[in-house]
Amino acid sequence: EPEVTQTPSHQVTQMGQEVILRCVPISNHLYFYWYRQILGQKVEFLVSFYNNEISEKSEIFDDQFSVERPDGSNFTLKIRSTKLEDSAMYFCASSDRGGSGKRTDTQYFGPGTRLTVL
Amino acid sequence: DQQVKQNSPSLSVQEGRISILNCDYTNSMFDYFLWYKKYPAEGPTFLISISSIKDKNEDGRFTVFLNKSAKHLSLHIVPSQPGDSAVYFCAASAMIYNQGGKLIFGQGTELSVKP
């Protein structure tokens, strides 16, 4: 069964450093997402990406964050200058609108990257 | 922002019995609802979904009920098994044409099924 994969599983970085989190969405999916979950809190939406551009972003997704689809398979989240409060699990997700126009909104999630900022 | 609420942080059920997990929402624009199961240090795993044009969707042991007038949905697991023990998240989205609908999650309910 196709699945979303994410690397690395755990990333430790120093405050102020740049990190890039990588995701390989399900191959025929068209919509891509990043969410995060701070320990003990809800899963929160960060950004959605469609047709090579951001379609929606949350207030969390400020100028320090960027996303990119550098090739036909990878989807990345970059944090330019990490802060302590960026420590969280980051989840990538993808969904398929359906080739026949059928709306399929189910988002499938990757296993997550645990980001620890020291 | 409490658009999706799961008011019970935990639920304990005996194996073989029914588990009922509840979820309330406030945004009437939501038109698609999902339940995810999550184990620690893993990503949410999709379980079952329901569109706002339906009031029930069933998949094996899992049934989701939607009451639009009450802005309430519930997940029934029958019969419950110890392997069902996990955190269950309710999520909702409002699809805008040509945009991916972001998911708004509830806080989660930790289900414990005792043998």
JSON list of C-alpha atoms in Angstrom, two decimals:
[
{"chain": "A", "resi": 1, "resn": "GLU", "atom": "CA", "xyz": [0.00, 0.00, 0.00]},
{"chain": "A", "resi": 2, "resn": "PRO", "atom": "CA", "xyz": [1.42, 3.41, -0.93]},
{"chain": "A", "resi": 3, "resn": "GLU", "atom": "CA", "xyz": [2.49, 5.55, 1.99]},
{"chain": "A", "resi": 4, "resn": "VAL", "atom": "CA", "xyz": [3.95, 8.93, 2.82]},
{"chain": "A", "resi": 5, "resn": "THR", "atom": "CA", "xyz": [7.56, 8.78, 3.99]},
{"chain": "A", "resi": 6, "resn": "GLN", "atom": "CA", "xyz": [9.53, 11.37, 5.94]},
{"chain": "A", "resi": 7, "resn": "THR", "atom": "CA", "xyz": [13.19, 11.88, 6.70]},
{"chain": "A", "resi": 8, "resn": "PRO", "atom": "CA", "xyz": [14.86, 12.20, 9.08]},
{"chain": "A", "resi": 9, "resn": "SER", "atom": "CA", "xyz": [12.85, 10.59, 11.85]},
{"chain": "A", "resi": 10, "resn": "HIS", "atom": "CA", "xyz": [14.61, 12.77, 14.42]},
{"chain": "A", "resi": 11, "resn": "GLN", "atom": "CA", "xyz": [16.51, 16.02, 13.90]},
{"chain": "A", "resi": 12, "resn": "VAL", "atom": "CA", "xyz": [18.41, 17.81, 16.65]},
{"chain": "A", "resi": 13, "resn": "THR", "atom": "CA", "xyz": [19.62, 21.33, 15.93]},
{"chain": "A", "resi": 14, "resn": "GLN", "atom": "CA", "xyz": [20.93, 24.40, 17.67]},
{"chain": "A", "resi": 15, "resn": "MET", "atom": "CA", "xyz": [18.76, 27.49, 17.95]},
{"chain": "A", "resi": 16, "resn": "GLY", "atom": "CA", "xyz": [19.29, 29.78, 14.97]},
{"chain": "A", "resi": 17, "resn": "GLN", "atom": "CA", "xyz": [20.28, 26.98, 12.61]},
{"chain": "A", "resi": 18, "resn": "GLU", "atom": "CA", "xyz": [18.43, 26.10, 9.41]},
{"chain": "A", "resi": 19, "resn": "VAL", "atom": "CA", "xyz": [16.71, 22.74, 9.07]},
{"chain": "A", "resi": 20, "resn": "ILE", "atom": "CA", "xyz": [15.11, 21.02, 6.11]},
{"chain": "A", "resi": 21, "resn": "LEU", "atom": "CA", "xyz": [12.52, 18.33, 6.69]},
{"chain": "A", "resi": 22, "resn": "ARG", "atom": "CA", "xyz": [11.86, 16.01, 3.80]},
{"chain": "A", "resi": 23, "resn": "CYS", "atom": "CA", "xyz": [8.78, 14.17, 2.67]},
{"chain": "A", "resi": 24, "resn": "VAL", "atom": "CA", "xyz": [7.90, 11.88, -0.21]},
{"chain": "A", "resi": 25, "resn": "PRO", "atom": "CA", "xyz": [4.11, 12.07, -0.70]},
{"chain": "A", "resi": 26, "resn": "ILE", "atom": "CA", "xyz": [2.04, 9.29, -2.27]},
{"chain": "A", "resi": 27, "resn": "SER", "atom": "CA", "xyz": [2.94, 9.31, -5.95]},
{"chain": "A", "resi": 28, "resn": "ASN", "atom": "CA", "xyz": [-0.37, 10.18, -7.62]},
{"chain": "A", "resi": 29, "resn": "HIS", "atom": "CA", "xyz": [-1.43, 12.74, -5.01]},
{"chain": "A", "resi": 30, "resn": "LEU", "atom": "CA", "xyz": [-1.80, 16.38, -5.92]},
{"chain": "A", "resi": 31, "resn": "TYR", "atom": "CA", "xyz": [-2.17, 18.18, -2.58]},
{"chain": "A", "resi": 32, "resn": "PHE", "atom": "CA", "xyz": [0.57, 18.34, -0.01]},
{"chain": "A", "resi": 33, "resn": "TYR", "atom": "CA", "xyz": [0.52, 19.55, 3.58]},
{"chain": "A", "resi": 34, "resn": "TRP", "atom": "CA", "xyz": [2.66, 20.16, 6.63]},
{"chain": "A", "resi": 35, "resn": "TYR", "atom": "CA", "xyz": [1.28, 19.95, 10.15]},
{"chain": "A", "resi": 36, "resn": "ARG", "atom": "CA", "xyz": [2.99, 20.01, 13.49]},
{"chain": "A", "resi": 37, "resn": "GLN", "atom": "CA", "xyz": [2.23, 18.77, 16.98]},
{"chain": "A", "resi": 38, "resn": "ILE", "atom": "CA", "xyz": [3.92, 20.33, 19.96]},
{"chain": "A", "resi": 39, "resn": "LEU", "atom": "CA", "xyz": [4.13, 17.86, 22.82]},
{"chain": "A", "resi": 40, "resn": "GLY", "atom": "CA", "xyz": [0.80, 17.61, 24.61]},
{"chain": "A", "resi": 41, "resn": "GLN", "atom": "CA", "xyz": [-1.01, 19.85, 22.14]},
{"chain": "A", "resi": 42, "resn": "LYS", "atom": "CA", "xyz": [-3.24, 19.47, 19.10]},
{"chain": "A", "resi": 43, "resn": "VAL", "atom": "CA", "xyz": [-2.07, 18.67, 15.61]},
{"chain": "A", "resi": 44, "resn": "GLU", "atom": "CA", "xyz": [-1.91, 22.08, 13.89]},
{"chain": "A", "resi": 45, "resn": "PHE", "atom": "CA", "xyz": [-2.05, 22.95, 10.21]},
{"chain": "A", "resi": 46, "resn": "LEU", "atom": "CA", "xyz": [0.95, 24.81, 8.84]},
{"chain": "A", "resi": 47, "resn": "VAL", "atom": "CA", "xyz": [0.63, 24.98, 5.06]},
{"chain": "A", "resi": 48, "resn": "SER", "atom": "CA", "xyz": [-1.00, 23.41, 2.02]},
{"chain": "A", "resi": 49, "resn": "PHE", "atom": "CA", "xyz": [0.61, 23.22, -1.42]},
{"chain": "A", "resi": 50, "resn": "TYR", "atom": "CA", "xyz": [-0.98, 22.60, -4.79]},
{"chain": "A", "resi": 51, "resn": "ASN", "atom": "CA", "xyz": [0.13, 23.12, -8.38]},
{"chain": "A", "resi": 52, "resn": "ASN", "atom": "CA", "xyz": [3.58, 24.24, -7.24]},
{"chain": "A", "resi": 53, "resn": "GLU", "atom": "CA", "xyz": [2.39, 27.01, -5.01]},
{"chain": "A", "resi": 54, "resn": "ILE", "atom": "CA", "xyz": [1.12, 27.57, -1.50]},
{"chain": "A", "resi": 55, "resn": "SER", "atom": "CA", "xyz": [-2.67, 27.42, -1.44]},
{"chain": "A", "resi": 56, "resn": "GLU", "atom": "CA", "xyz": [-3.13, 28.24, 2.23]},
{"chain": "A", "resi": 57, "resn": "LYS", "atom": "CA", "xyz": [-0.94, 28.88, 5.26]},
{"chain": "A", "resi": 58, "resn": "SER", "atom": "CA", "xyz": [-1.57, 29.39, 8.95]},
{"chain": "A", "resi": 59, "resn": "GLU", "atom": "CA", "xyz": [-0.36, 32.24, 11.13]},
{"chain": "A", "resi": 60, "resn": "ILE", "atom": "CA", "xyz": [2.35, 29.91, 12.43]},
{"chain": "A", "resi": 61, "resn": "PHE", "atom": "CA", "xyz": [3.84, 29.72, 8.93]},
{"chain": "A", "resi": 62, "resn": "ASP", "atom": "CA", "xyz": [5.75, 32.99, 9.03]},
{"chain": "A", "resi": 63, "resn": "ASP", "atom": "CA", "xyz": [8.73, 34.20, 7.00]},
{"chain": "A", "resi": 64, "resn": "GLN", "atom": "CA", "xyz": [11.01, 31.70, 8.73]},
{"chain": "A", "resi": 65, "resn": "PHE", "atom": "CA", "xyz": [9.18, 28.84, 7.02]},
{"chain": "A", "resi": 66, "resn": "SER", "atom": "CA", "xyz": [9.20, 27.86, 3.37]},
{"chain": "A", "resi": 67, "resn": "VAL", "atom": "CA", "xyz": [8.11, 24.86, 1.35]},
{"chain": "A", "resi": 68, "resn": "GLU", "atom": "CA", "xyz": [9.34, 23.51, -1.93]},
{"chain": "A", "resi": 69, "resn": "ARG", "atom": "CA", "xyz": [8.71, 20.67, -4.32]},
{"chain": "A", "resi": 70, "resn": "PRO", "atom": "CA", "xyz": [12.18, 20.49, -5.86]},
{"chain": "A", "resi": 71, "resn": "ASP", "atom": "CA", "xyz": [11.39, 17.53, -8.10]},
{"chain": "A", "resi": 72, "resn": "GLY", "atom": "CA", "xyz": [8.52, 15.22, -8.95]},
{"chain": "A", "resi": 73, "resn": "SER", "atom": "CA", "xyz": [8.66, 13.28, -5.72]},
{"chain": "A", "resi": 74, "resn": "ASN", "atom": "CA", "xyz": [10.00, 15.30, -2.78]},
{"chain": "A", "resi": 75, "resn": "PHE", "atom": "CA", "xyz": [8.24, 17.95, -0.71]},
{"chain": "A", "resi": 76, "resn": "THR", "atom": "CA", "xyz": [10.33, 19.88, 1.79]},
{"chain": "A", "resi": 77, "resn": "LEU", "atom": "CA", "xyz": [9.76, 22.19, 4.74]},
{"chain": "A", "resi": 78, "resn": "LYS", "atom": "CA", "xyz": [12.57, 24.58, 5.58]},
{"chain": "A", "resi": 79, "resn": "ILE", "atom": "CA", "xyz": [12.89, 26.53, 8.80]},
{"chain": "A", "resi": 80, "resn": "ARG", "atom": "CA", "xyz": [15.51, 29.23, 8.25]},
{"chain": "A", "resi": 81, "resn": "SER", "atom": "CA", "xyz": [16.43, 30.12, 11.81]},
{"chain": "A", "resi": 82, "resn": "THR", "atom": "CA", "xyz": [15.04, 27.69, 14.34]},
{"chain": "A", "resi": 83, "resn": "LYS", "atom": "CA", "xyz": [13.68, 28.79, 17.70]},
{"chain": "A", "resi": 84, "resn": "LEU", "atom": "CA", "xyz": [13.19, 26.74, 20.84]},
{"chain": "A", "resi": 85, "resn": "GLU", "atom": "CA", "xyz": [9.43, 26.83, 20.30]},
{"chain": "A", "resi": 86, "resn": "ASP", "atom": "CA", "xyz": [9.81, 25.13, 16.92]},
{"chain": "A", "resi": 87, "resn": "SER", "atom": "CA", "xyz": [10.50, 21.88, 18.77]},
{"chain": "A", "resi": 88, "resn": "ALA", "atom": "CA", "xyz": [7.65, 19.58, 17.74]},
{"chain": "A", "resi": 89, "resn": "MET", "atom": "CA", "xyz": [6.66, 16.59, 15.63]},
{"chain": "A", "resi": 90, "resn": "TYR", "atom": "CA", "xyz": [6.28, 17.68, 12.02]},
{"chain": "A", "resi": 91, "resn": "PHE", "atom": "CA", "xyz": [3.94, 15.65, 9.85]},
{"chain": "A", "resi": 92, "resn": "CYS", "atom": "CA", "xyz": [3.71, 15.69, 6.09]},
{"chain": "A", "resi": 93, "resn": "ALA", "atom": "CA", "xyz": [0.43, 14.64, 4.46]},
{"chain": "A", "resi": 94, "resn": "SER", "atom": "CA", "xyz": [-0.89, 14.24, 0.94]},
{"chain": "A", "resi": 95, "resn": "SER", "atom": "CA", "xyz": [-4.28, 13.82, -0.67]},
{"chain": "A", "resi": 96, "resn": "ASP", "atom": "CA", "xyz": [-5.77, 12.98, -4.02]},
{"chain": "A", "resi": 97, "resn": "ARG", "atom": "CA", "xyz": [-8.53, 14.96, -5.72]},
{"chain": "A", "resi": 98, "resn": "GLY", "atom": "CA", "xyz": [-9.32, 11.99, -7.97]},
{"chain": "A", "resi": 99, "resn": "GLY", "atom": "CA", "xyz": [-8.76, 11.83, -11.69]},
{"chain": "A", "resi": 100, "resn": "SER", "atom": "CA", "xyz": [-12.45, 11.76, -12.52]},
{"chain": "A", "resi": 101, "resn": "GLY", "atom": "CA", "xyz": [-13.14, 14.91, -10.60]},
{"chain": "A", "resi": 102, "resn": "LYS", "atom": "CA", "xyz": [-14.41, 12.99, -7.63]},
{"chain": "A", "resi": 103, "resn": "ARG", "atom": "CA", "xyz": [-13.54, 14.87, -4.52]},
{"chain": "A", "resi": 104, "resn": "THR", "atom": "CA", "xyz": [-11.43, 12.81, -2.20]},
{"chain": "A", "resi": 105, "resn": "ASP", "atom": "CA", "xyz": [-10.33, 14.77, 0.80]},
{"chain": "A", "resi": 106, "resn": "THR", "atom": "CA", "xyz": [-8.69, 12.10, 2.87]},
{"chain": "A", "resi": 107, "resn": "GLN", "atom": "CA", "xyz": [-5.20, 13.14, 3.85]},
{"chain": "A", "resi": 108, "resn": "TYR", "atom": "CA", "xyz": [-2.63, 10.45, 4.47]},
{"chain": "A", "resi": 109, "resn": "PHE", "atom": "CA", "xyz": [0.08, 11.23, 6.95]},
{"chain": "A", "resi": 110, "resn": "GLY", "atom": "CA", "xyz": [3.72, 10.31, 7.17]},
{"chain": "A", "resi": 111, "resn": "PRO", "atom": "CA", "xyz": [5.35, 8.99, 10.36]},
{"chain": "A", "resi": 112, "resn": "GLY", "atom": "CA", "xyz": [6.66, 12.43, 11.29]},
{"chain": "A", "resi": 113, "resn": "THR", "atom": "CA", "xyz": [10.00, 14.07, 12.04]},
{"chain": "A", "resi": 114, "resn": "ARG", "atom": "CA", "xyz": [10.73, 14.92, 15.64]},
{"chain": "A", "resi": 115, "resn": "LEU", "atom": "CA", "xyz": [12.53, 18.27, 15.65]},
{"chain": "A", "resi": 116, "resn": "THR", "atom": "CA", "xyz": [14.41, 19.18, 18.81]},
{"chain": "A", "resi": 117, "resn": "VAL", "atom": "CA", "xyz": [15.85, 22.69, 19.01]},
{"chain": "A", "resi": 118, "resn": "LEU", "atom": "CA", "xyz": [18.46, 23.18, 21.74]},
{"chain": "B", "resi": 1, "resn": "ASP", "atom": "CA", "xyz": [-9.32, 28.35, 18.24]},
{"chain": "B", "resi": 2, "resn": "GLN", "atom": "CA", "xyz": [-11.64, 25.55, 19.38]},
{"chain": "B", "resi": 3, "resn": "GLN", "atom": "CA", "xyz": [-13.47, 24.79, 16.15]},
{"chain": "B", "resi": 4, "resn": "VAL", "atom": "CA", "xyz": [-13.20, 21.05, 16.78]},
{"chain": "B", "resi": 5, "resn": "LYS", "atom": "CA", "xyz": [-13.51, 19.71, 20.31]},
{"chain": "B", "resi": 6, "resn": "GLN", "atom": "CA", "xyz": [-13.14, 16.32, 21.84]},
{"chain": "B", "resi": 7, "resn": "ASN", "atom": "CA", "xyz": [-14.24, 16.81, 25.40]},
{"chain": "B", "resi": 8, "resn": "SER", "atom": "CA", "xyz": [-13.15, 13.44, 26.76]},
{"chain": "B", "resi": 9, "resn": "PRO", "atom": "CA", "xyz": [-9.37, 13.20, 27.05]},
{"chain": "B", "resi": 10, "resn": "SER", "atom": "CA", "xyz": [-9.59, 9.50, 27.85]},
{"chain": "B", "resi": 11, "resn": "LEU", "atom": "CA", "xyz": [-11.93, 6.52, 27.66]},
{"chain": "B", "resi": 12, "resn": "SER", "atom": "CA", "xyz": [-11.55, 3.05, 29.10]},
{"chain": "B", "resi": 13, "resn": "VAL", "atom": "CA", "xyz": [-13.58, 0.14, 27.72]},
{"chain": "B", "resi": 14, "resn": "GLN", "atom": "CA", "xyz": [-13.67, -3.60, 28.27]},
{"chain": "B", "resi": 15, "resn": "GLU", "atom": "CA", "xyz": [-12.67, -5.83, 25.38]},
{"chain": "B", "resi": 16, "resn": "GLY", "atom": "CA", "xyz": [-15.70, -6.88, 23.32]},
{"chain": "B", "resi": 17, "resn": "ARG", "atom": "CA", "xyz": [-17.78, -3.87, 24.36]},
{"chain": "B", "resi": 18, "resn": "ILE", "atom": "CA", "xyz": [-18.62, -0.80, 22.32]},
{"chain": "B", "resi": 19, "resn": "SER", "atom": "CA", "xyz": [-16.34, 2.24, 22.34]},
{"chain": "B", "resi": 20, "resn": "ILE", "atom": "CA", "xyz": [-18.01, 5.57, 21.59]},
{"chain": "B", "resi": 21, "resn": "LEU", "atom": "CA", "xyz": [-15.79, 8.56, 20.93]},
{"chain": "B", "resi": 22, "resn": "ASN", "atom": "CA", "xyz": [-17.39, 11.96, 20.55]},
{"chain": "B", "resi": 23, "resn": "CYS", "atom": "CA", "xyz": [-16.51, 15.13, 18.71]},
{"chain": "B", "resi": 24, "resn": "ASP", "atom": "CA", "xyz": [-18.20, 18.54, 18.45]},
{"chain": "B", "resi": 25, "resn": "TYR", "atom": "CA", "xyz": [-17.56, 21.31, 15.95]},
{"chain": "B", "resi": 26, "resn": "THR", "atom": "CA", "xyz": [-18.59, 24.92, 15.65]},
{"chain": "B", "resi": 27, "resn": "ASN", "atom": "CA", "xyz": [-17.88, 25.88, 12.03]},
{"chain": "B", "resi": 28, "resn": "SER", "atom": "CA", "xyz": [-20.92, 25.19, 9.85]},
{"chain": "B", "resi": 29, "resn": "MET", "atom": "CA", "xyz": [-18.70, 25.41, 6.73]},
{"chain": "B", "resi": 30, "resn": "PHE", "atom": "CA", "xyz": [-17.09, 22.07, 7.58]},
{"chain": "B", "resi": 31, "resn": "ASP", "atom": "CA", "xyz": [-18.26, 19.50, 5.07]},
{"chain": "B", "resi": 32, "resn": "TYR", "atom": "CA", "xyz": [-15.92, 16.57, 5.53]},
{"chain": "B", "resi": 33, "resn": "PHE", "atom": "CA", "xyz": [-15.03, 14.82, 8.75]},
{"chain": "B", "resi": 34, "resn": "LEU", "atom": "CA", "xyz": [-12.39, 12.22, 9.48]},
{"chain": "B", "resi": 35, "resn": "TRP", "atom": "CA", "xyz": [-11.22, 10.04, 12.31]},
{"chain": "B", "resi": 36, "resn": "TYR", "atom": "CA", "xyz": [-7.56, 9.21, 12.74]},
{"chain": "B", "resi": 37, "resn": "LYS", "atom": "CA", "xyz": [-5.85, 6.81, 15.10]},
{"chain": "B", "resi": 38, "resn": "LYS", "atom": "CA", "xyz": [-2.43, 7.65, 16.46]},
{"chain": "B", "resi": 39, "resn": "TYR", "atom": "CA", "xyz": [0.19, 5.75, 18.37]},
{"chain": "B", "resi": 40, "resn": "PRO", "atom": "CA", "xyz": [2.99, 7.59, 20.21]},
{"chain": "B", "resi": 41, "resn": "ALA", "atom": "CA", "xyz": [5.84, 8.71, 17.94]},
{"chain": "B", "resi": 42, "resn": "GLU", "atom": "CA", "xyz": [3.88, 7.79, 14.80]},
{"chain": "B", "resi": 43, "resn": "GLY", "atom": "CA", "xyz": [1.82, 9.76, 12.32]},
{"chain": "B", "resi": 44, "resn": "PRO", "atom": "CA", "xyz": [-2.00, 9.80, 12.36]},
{"chain": "B", "resi": 45, "resn": "THR", "atom": "CA", "xyz": [-3.47, 6.80, 10.54]},
{"chain": "B", "resi": 46, "resn": "PHE", "atom": "CA", "xyz": [-6.70, 7.37, 8.64]},
{"chain": "B", "resi": 47, "resn": "LEU", "atom": "CA", "xyz": [-9.61, 5.29, 9.94]},
{"chain": "B", "resi": 48, "resn": "ILE", "atom": "CA", "xyz": [-12.89, 6.45, 8.47]},
{"chain": "B", "resi": 49, "resn": "SER", "atom": "CA", "xyz": [-14.50, 9.57, 7.06]},
{"chain": "B", "resi": 50, "resn": "ILE", "atom": "CA", "xyz": [-17.92, 11.02, 6.38]},
{"chain": "B", "resi": 51, "resn": "SER", "atom": "CA", "xyz": [-19.18, 13.69, 4.06]},
{"chain": "B", "resi": 52, "resn": "SER", "atom": "CA", "xyz": [-21.74, 16.19, 5.31]},
{"chain": "B", "resi": 53, "resn": "ILE", "atom": "CA", "xyz": [-24.31, 14.83, 2.86]},
{"chain": "B", "resi": 54, "resn": "LYS", "atom": "CA", "xyz": [-24.46, 11.60, 4.86]},
{"chain": "B", "resi": 55, "resn": "ASP", "atom": "CA", "xyz": [-25.33, 10.85, 8.45]},
{"chain": "B", "resi": 56, "resn": "LYS", "atom": "CA", "xyz": [-23.63, 7.48, 8.77]},
{"chain": "B", "resi": 57, "resn": "ASN", "atom": "CA", "xyz": [-20.67, 5.64, 7.32]},
{"chain": "B", "resi": 58, "resn": "GLU", "atom": "CA", "xyz": [-19.62, 2.15, 8.24]},
{"chain": "B", "resi": 59, "resn": "ASP", "atom": "CA", "xyz": [-16.40, 0.24, 7.66]},
{"chain": "B", "resi": 60, "resn": "GLY", "atom": "CA", "xyz": [-16.10, -3.08, 9.43]},
{"chain": "B", "resi": 61, "resn": "ARG", "atom": "CA", "xyz": [-16.04, -2.53, 13.17]},
{"chain": "B", "resi": 62, "resn": "PHE", "atom": "CA", "xyz": [-15.98, 1.26, 12.76]},
{"chain": "B", "resi": 63, "resn": "THR", "atom": "CA", "xyz": [-19.04, 3.44, 12.23]},
{"chain": "B", "resi": 64, "resn": "VAL", "atom": "CA", "xyz": [-19.11, 7.22, 12.16]},
{"chain": "B", "resi": 65, "resn": "PHE", "atom": "CA", "xyz": [-22.33, 9.10, 12.81]},
{"chain": "B", "resi": 66, "resn": "LEU", "atom": "CA", "xyz": [-22.86, 12.74, 11.89]},
{"chain": "B", "resi": 67, "resn": "ASN", "atom": "CA", "xyz": [-25.55, 14.95, 13.39]},
{"chain": "B", "resi": 68, "resn": "LYS", "atom": "CA", "xyz": [-25.31, 18.22, 11.46]},
{"chain": "B", "resi": 69, "resn": "SER", "atom": "CA", "xyz": [-28.00, 20.03, 13.40]},
{"chain": "B", "resi": 70, "resn": "ALA", "atom": "CA", "xyz": [-26.14, 19.35, 16.64]},
{"chain": "B", "resi": 71, "resn": "LYS", "atom": "CA", "xyz": [-22.71, 19.80, 15.00]},
{"chain": "B", "resi": 72, "resn": "HIS", "atom": "CA", "xyz": [-21.71, 16.51, 16.53]},
{"chain": "B", "resi": 73, "resn": "LEU", "atom": "CA", "xyz": [-20.07, 13.35, 15.29]},
{"chain": "B", "resi": 74, "resn": "SER", "atom": "CA", "xyz": [-19.20, 10.12, 16.97]},
{"chain": "B", "resi": 75, "resn": "LEU", "atom": "CA", "xyz": [-17.08, 7.08, 16.23]},
{"chain": "B", "resi": 76, "resn": "HIS", "atom": "CA", "xyz": [-18.37, 3.68, 17.33]},
{"chain": "B", "resi": 77, "resn": "ILE", "atom": "CA", "xyz": [-16.03, 0.72, 17.56]},
{"chain": "B", "resi": 78, "resn": "VAL", "atom": "CA", "xyz": [-17.77, -2.63, 17.95]},
{"chain": "B", "resi": 79, "resn": "PRO", "atom": "CA", "xyz": [-16.46, -4.91, 19.29]},
{"chain": "B", "resi": 80, "resn": "SER", "atom": "CA", "xyz": [-13.51, -3.14, 20.88]},
{"chain": "B", "resi": 81, "resn": "GLN", "atom": "CA", "xyz": [-10.19, -4.97, 20.86]},
{"chain": "B", "resi": 82, "resn": "PRO", "atom": "CA", "xyz": [-6.99, -4.35, 22.88]},
{"chain": "B", "resi": 83, "resn": "GLY", "atom": "CA", "xyz": [-5.24, -3.39, 19.63]},
{"chain": "B", "resi": 84, "resn": "ASP", "atom": "CA", "xyz": [-7.63, -0.45, 19.33]},
{"chain": "B", "resi": 85, "resn": "SER", "atom": "CA", "xyz": [-5.89, 1.22, 22.28]},
{"chain": "B", "resi": 86, "resn": "ALA", "atom": "CA", "xyz": [-4.50, 4.49, 20.90]},
{"chain": "B", "resi": 87, "resn": "VAL", "atom": "CA", "xyz": [-5.28, 8.20, 20.69]},
{"chain": "B", "resi": 88, "resn": "TYR", "atom": "CA", "xyz": [-8.19, 8.97, 18.37]},
{"chain": "B", "resi": 89, "resn": "PHE", "atom": "CA", "xyz": [-8.40, 12.33, 16.64]},
{"chain": "B", "resi": 90, "resn": "CYS", "atom": "CA", "xyz": [-11.43, 13.84, 15.04]},
{"chain": "B", "resi": 91, "resn": "ALA", "atom": "CA", "xyz": [-10.67, 16.25, 12.17]},
{"chain": "B", "resi": 92, "resn": "ALA", "atom": "CA", "xyz": [-12.78, 18.46, 9.92]},
{"chain": "B", "resi": 93, "resn": "SER", "atom": "CA", "xyz": [-12.28, 20.34, 6.69]},
{"chain": "B", "resi": 94, "resn": "ALA", "atom": "CA", "xyz": [-14.11, 22.84, 4.53]},
{"chain": "B", "resi": 95, "resn": "MET", "atom": "CA", "xyz": [-13.26, 22.29, 0.88]},
{"chain": "B", "resi": 96, "resn": "ILE", "atom": "CA", "xyz": [-12.73, 25.36, -1.22]},
{"chain": "B", "resi": 97, "resn": "TYR", "atom": "CA", "xyz": [-12.66, 24.77, -4.95]},
{"chain": "B", "resi": 98, "resn": "ASN", "atom": "CA", "xyz": [-9.15, 24.10, -6.24]},
{"chain": "B", "resi": 99, "resn": "GLN", "atom": "CA", "xyz": [-7.61, 24.37, -2.80]},
{"chain": "B", "resi": 100, "resn": "GLY", "atom": "CA", "xyz": [-6.68, 21.54, -0.50]},
{"chain": "B", "resi": 101, "resn": "GLY", "atom": "CA", "xyz": [-8.85, 21.68, 2.58]},
{"chain": "B", "resi": 102, "resn": "LYS", "atom": "CA", "xyz": [-6.76, 22.05, 5.70]},
{"chain": "B", "resi": 103, "resn": "LEU", "atom": "CA", "xyz": [-7.70, 19.74, 8.52]},
{"chain": "B", "resi": 104, "resn": "ILE", "atom": "CA", "xyz": [-8.69, 21.16, 11.89]},
{"chain": "B", "resi": 105, "resn": "PHE", "atom": "CA", "xyz": [-8.03, 18.61, 14.61]},
{"chain": "B", "resi": 106, "resn": "GLY", "atom": "CA", "xyz": [-9.59, 17.99, 17.97]},
{"chain": "B", "resi": 107, "resn": "GLN", "atom": "CA", "xyz": [-7.45, 17.45, 21.04]},
{"chain": "B", "resi": 108, "resn": "GLY", "atom": "CA", "xyz": [-7.72, 13.68, 20.85]},
{"chain": "B", "resi": 109, "resn": "THR", "atom": "CA", "xyz": [-9.22, 10.99, 23.08]},
{"chain": "B", "resi": 110, "resn": "GLU", "atom": "CA", "xyz": [-6.99, 8.27, 24.46]},
{"chain": "B", "resi": 111, "resn": "LEU", "atom": "CA", "xyz": [-8.82, 4.97, 24.23]},
{"chain": "B", "resi": 112, "resn": "SER", "atom": "CA", "xyz": [-7.75, 2.09, 26.43]},
{"chain": "B", "resi": 113, "resn": "VAL", "atom": "CA", "xyz": [-9.33, -1.31, 25.75]},
{"chain": "B", "resi": 114, "resn": "LYS", "atom": "CA", "xyz": [-8.79, -3.70, 28.63]},
{"chain": "B", "resi": 115, "resn": "PRO", "atom": "CA", "xyz": [-8.68, -7.47, 28.08]}
]
